[in-house]
């Protein structure tokens, strides 16, 4: 009787959308009567409203362990699985709910939603291999409508945003995850990737190293870290050779650096511009102009490359400067 009183008080707070108080009273009911499936089901519903889906999943699973015929328990378990991005497990829960109540409209709709998420995952996987990153972002946005707490979908979206050059958006997604889980290796990798592509290589390496500390087998972080260190070293060696007047060596080093990672557009634009300067010193003005043209093709906001190209155009074609 006392447990029922706590449950009713929890229901009253739930109806008023005071989910924290509802959670407290459902917990009191569970403490008084830990074998009641509906109490766990109620607390699961409250935790879902608070966005605490992992905890809610535990309560929903406990409710159906206590009573396998508890339809709402199976529905809540499925909803938690789906919100966390495990669409296959969600389908199993919704199927069980439909076995118990084949006319249940919510179970029918949620089952469709879970299948839609699996389809979006499948399409996204194929499109990622094709490097169609815009399509992957679209699929992840659709999937996240049903799975708002899925870090995996968010990370994949963020990685694709980084590959599309939409760095602030990618950083924002990764930072949101790191606020909730500072040890998330995938989010650390994406943060590093954004910095790497923005030519902040030293900071990028720090994030890649941190990601590898959390997950030593993180293949993408390992490759990115290796590329970042190699790029930094080659660029610095090229700069040193240039300052020492060893233009032939500087040219070779910048060329080697350009072969490390074709996806790093900003760094490669600077390398082309640097190599163009080397070519001008070697009196190869046509090659210098071509390098600066390649630089602005990669980064059309790169003013230094435009200015140097114009300068060398003037030198190589006096009549064009009239």
mmCIF file of N, CA, C and O in Angstrom, residues 79-115:
data_model
loop_
_atom_site.group_PDB
_atom_site.id
_atom_site.type_symbol
_atom_site.label_atom_id
_atom_site.label_comp_id
_atom_site.label_asym_id
_atom_site.label_seq_id
_atom_site.Cartn_x
_atom_site.Cartn_y
_atom_site.Cartn_z
ATOM 1 N N UNK A 79 11.890 1.485 -27.479
ATOM 2 C CA UNK A 79 12.082 2.925 -27.704
ATOM 3 C C UNK A 79 13.467 3.365 -27.229
ATOM 4 O O UNK A 79 14.131 4.195 -27.878
ATOM 5 N N UNK A 80 13.914 2.820 -26.107
ATOM 6 C CA UNK A 80 15.258 3.149 -25.603
ATOM 7 C C UNK A 80 16.331 2.637 -26.553
ATOM 8 O O UNK A 80 17.275 3.365 -26.881
ATOM 9 N N UNK A 81 16.185 1.395 -26.995
ATOM 10 C CA UNK A 81 17.140 0.839 -27.959
ATOM 11 C C UNK A 81 17.215 1.718 -29.213
ATOM 12 O O UNK A 81 18.303 2.021 -29.713
ATOM 13 N N UNK A 82 16.044 2.124 -29.707
ATOM 14 C CA UNK A 82 15.987 2.927 -30.931
ATOM 15 C C UNK A 82 16.617 4.299 -30.712
ATOM 16 O O UNK A 82 17.389 4.777 -31.548
ATOM 17 N N UNK A 83 16.307 4.923 -29.583
ATOM 18 C CA UNK A 83 16.868 6.248 -29.279
ATOM 19 C C UNK A 83 18.381 6.211 -29.199
ATOM 20 O O UNK A 83 19.061 7.177 -29.541
ATOM 21 N N UNK A 84 18.919 5.063 -28.749
ATOM 22 C CA UNK A 84 20.369 4.901 -28.621
ATOM 23 C C UNK A 84 21.016 4.386 -29.914
ATOM 24 O O UNK A 84 22.229 4.212 -29.974
ATOM 25 N N UNK A 85 20.191 4.134 -30.947
ATOM 26 C CA UNK A 85 20.724 3.753 -32.250
ATOM 27 C C UNK A 85 20.828 2.267 -32.508
ATOM 28 O O UNK A 85 21.362 1.859 -33.533
ATOM 29 N N UNK A 86 20.293 1.437 -31.593
ATOM 30 C CA UNK A 86 20.335 -0.014 -31.803
ATOM 31 C C UNK A 86 18.990 -0.459 -32.386
ATOM 32 O O UNK A 86 18.117 -0.981 -31.687
ATOM 33 N N UNK A 87 18.832 -0.232 -33.687
ATOM 34 C CA UNK A 87 17.545 -0.462 -34.339
ATOM 35 C C UNK A 87 17.169 -1.935 -34.385
ATOM 36 O O UNK A 87 15.991 -2.290 -34.297
ATOM 37 N N UNK A 88 18.156 -2.812 -34.503
ATOM 38 C CA UNK A 88 17.856 -4.247 -34.567
ATOM 39 C C UNK A 88 17.273 -4.751 -33.248
ATOM 40 O O UNK A 88 16.275 -5.481 -33.235
ATOM 41 N N UNK A 89 17.886 -4.327 -32.131
ATOM 42 C CA UNK A 89 17.349 -4.706 -30.815
ATOM 43 C C UNK A 89 15.973 -4.097 -30.607
ATOM 44 O O UNK A 89 15.082 -4.718 -30.010
ATOM 45 N N UNK A 90 15.781 -2.882 -31.123
ATOM 46 C CA UNK A 90 14.479 -2.223 -31.009
ATOM 47 C C UNK A 90 13.413 -3.042 -31.731
ATOM 48 O O UNK A 90 12.304 -3.235 -31.211
ATOM 49 N N UNK A 91 13.750 -3.522 -32.917
ATOM 50 C CA UNK A 91 12.796 -4.335 -33.686
ATOM 51 C C UNK A 91 12.355 -5.566 -32.896
ATOM 52 O O UNK A 91 11.172 -5.927 -32.898
ATOM 53 N N UNK A 92 13.311 -6.200 -32.214
ATOM 54 C CA UNK A 92 12.968 -7.401 -31.426
ATOM 55 C C UNK A 92 11.981 -7.052 -30.314
ATOM 56 O O UNK A 92 11.024 -7.805 -30.058
ATOM 57 N N UNK A 93 12.189 -5.917 -29.655
ATOM 58 C CA UNK A 93 11.285 -5.506 -28.572
ATOM 59 C C UNK A 93 9.891 -5.190 -29.116
ATOM 60 O O UNK A 93 8.877 -5.583 -28.519
ATOM 61 N N UNK A 94 9.836 -4.484 -30.238
ATOM 62 C CA UNK A 94 8.535 -4.125 -30.810
ATOM 63 C C UNK A 94 7.816 -5.364 -31.345
ATOM 64 O O UNK A 94 6.581 -5.466 -31.259
ATOM 65 N N UNK A 95 8.574 -6.317 -31.885
ATOM 66 C CA UNK A 95 7.970 -7.573 -32.340
ATOM 67 C C UNK A 95 7.349 -8.331 -31.168
ATOM 68 O O UNK A 95 6.255 -8.887 -31.295
ATOM 69 N N UNK A 96 8.041 -8.331 -30.030
ATOM 70 C CA UNK A 96 7.502 -9.007 -28.841
ATOM 71 C C UNK A 96 6.226 -8.314 -28.373
ATOM 72 O O UNK A 96 5.245 -8.985 -28.010
ATOM 73 N N UNK A 97 6.205 -6.992 -28.426
ATOM 74 C CA UNK A 97 4.999 -6.249 -28.039
ATOM 75 C C UNK A 97 3.840 -6.614 -28.969
ATOM 76 O O UNK A 97 2.700 -6.779 -28.516
ATOM 77 N N UNK A 98 4.142 -6.762 -30.264
ATOM 78 C CA UNK A 98 3.094 -7.117 -31.233
ATOM 79 C C UNK A 98 2.628 -8.561 -31.069
ATOM 80 O O UNK A 98 1.463 -8.878 -31.347
ATOM 81 N N UNK A 99 3.511 -9.439 -30.626
ATOM 82 C CA UNK A 99 3.091 -10.816 -30.334
ATOM 83 C C UNK A 99 2.072 -10.824 -29.202
ATOM 84 O O UNK A 99 1.124 -11.629 -29.211
ATOM 85 N N UNK A 100 2.279 -9.919 -28.222
ATOM 86 C CA UNK A 100 1.364 -9.835 -27.079
ATOM 87 C C UNK A 100 0.090 -9.070 -27.413
ATOM 88 O O UNK A 100 -0.978 -9.335 -26.860
ATOM 89 N N UNK A 101 0.210 -8.095 -28.341
ATOM 90 C CA UNK A 101 -0.937 -7.263 -28.711
ATOM 91 C C UNK A 101 -0.762 -6.862 -30.172
ATOM 92 O O UNK A 101 -0.199 -5.816 -30.489
ATOM 93 N N UNK A 102 -1.236 -7.724 -31.087
ATOM 94 C CA UNK A 102 -0.966 -7.530 -32.516
ATOM 95 C C UNK A 102 -1.639 -6.298 -33.106
ATOM 96 O O UNK A 102 -1.298 -5.863 -34.205
ATOM 97 N N UNK A 103 -2.571 -5.704 -32.388
ATOM 98 C CA UNK A 103 -3.250 -4.497 -32.881
ATOM 99 C C UNK A 103 -2.673 -3.215 -32.290
ATOM 100 O O UNK A 103 -3.183 -2.130 -32.532
ATOM 101 N N UNK A 104 -1.600 -3.325 -31.511
ATOM 102 C CA UNK A 104 -1.031 -2.156 -30.835
ATOM 103 C C UNK A 104 -0.454 -1.182 -31.874
ATOM 104 O O UNK A 104 0.564 -1.455 -32.520
ATOM 105 N N UNK A 105 -1.107 -0.019 -32.012
ATOM 106 C CA UNK A 105 -0.730 0.952 -33.048
ATOM 107 C C UNK A 105 0.673 1.535 -32.804
ATOM 108 O O UNK A 105 1.435 1.754 -33.753
ATOM 109 N N UNK A 106 1.003 1.759 -31.532
ATOM 110 C CA UNK A 106 2.327 2.324 -31.226
ATOM 111 C C UNK A 106 3.436 1.349 -31.619
ATOM 112 O O UNK A 106 4.432 1.732 -32.226
ATOM 113 N N UNK A 107 3.246 0.079 -31.290
ATOM 114 C CA UNK A 107 4.247 -0.940 -31.635
ATOM 115 C C UNK A 107 4.401 -1.047 -33.145
ATOM 116 O O UNK A 107 5.523 -1.185 -33.654
ATOM 117 N N UNK A 108 3.287 -0.974 -33.871
ATOM 118 C CA UNK A 108 3.344 -1.050 -35.335
ATOM 119 C C UNK A 108 4.145 0.121 -35.913
ATOM 120 O O UNK A 108 5.003 -0.068 -36.781
ATOM 121 N N UNK A 109 3.886 1.339 -35.408
ATOM 122 C CA UNK A 109 4.589 2.524 -35.913
ATOM 123 C C UNK A 109 6.068 2.498 -35.545
ATOM 124 O O UNK A 109 6.933 2.790 -36.372
ATOM 125 N N UNK A 110 6.347 2.132 -34.297
ATOM 126 C CA UNK A 110 7.744 2.112 -33.849
ATOM 127 C C UNK A 110 8.542 1.035 -34.585
ATOM 128 O O UNK A 110 9.731 1.217 -34.864
ATOM 129 N N UNK A 111 7.886 -0.061 -34.915
ATOM 130 C CA UNK A 111 8.552 -1.113 -35.689
ATOM 131 C C UNK A 111 8.955 -0.582 -37.073
ATOM 132 O O UNK A 111 10.062 -0.830 -37.554
ATOM 133 N N UNK A 112 8.060 0.202 -37.688
ATOM 134 C CA UNK A 112 8.366 0.838 -38.978
ATOM 135 C C UNK A 112 9.532 1.815 -38.831
ATOM 136 O O UNK A 112 10.416 1.885 -39.690
ATOM 137 N N UNK A 113 9.520 2.588 -37.737
ATOM 138 C CA UNK A 113 10.588 3.562 -37.500
ATOM 139 C C UNK A 113 11.955 2.875 -37.373
ATOM 140 O O UNK A 113 12.948 3.338 -37.923
ATOM 141 N N UNK A 114 11.961 1.767 -36.628
ATOM 142 C CA UNK A 114 13.212 1.036 -36.420
ATOM 143 C C UNK A 114 13.739 0.489 -37.745
ATOM 144 O O UNK A 114 14.952 0.537 -38.019
ATOM 145 N N UNK A 115 12.853 -0.014 -38.585
ATOM 146 C CA UNK A 115 13.274 -0.519 -39.897
ATOM 147 C C UNK A 115 13.786 0.607 -40.792
ATOM 148 O O UNK A 115 14.738 0.417 -41.564
#
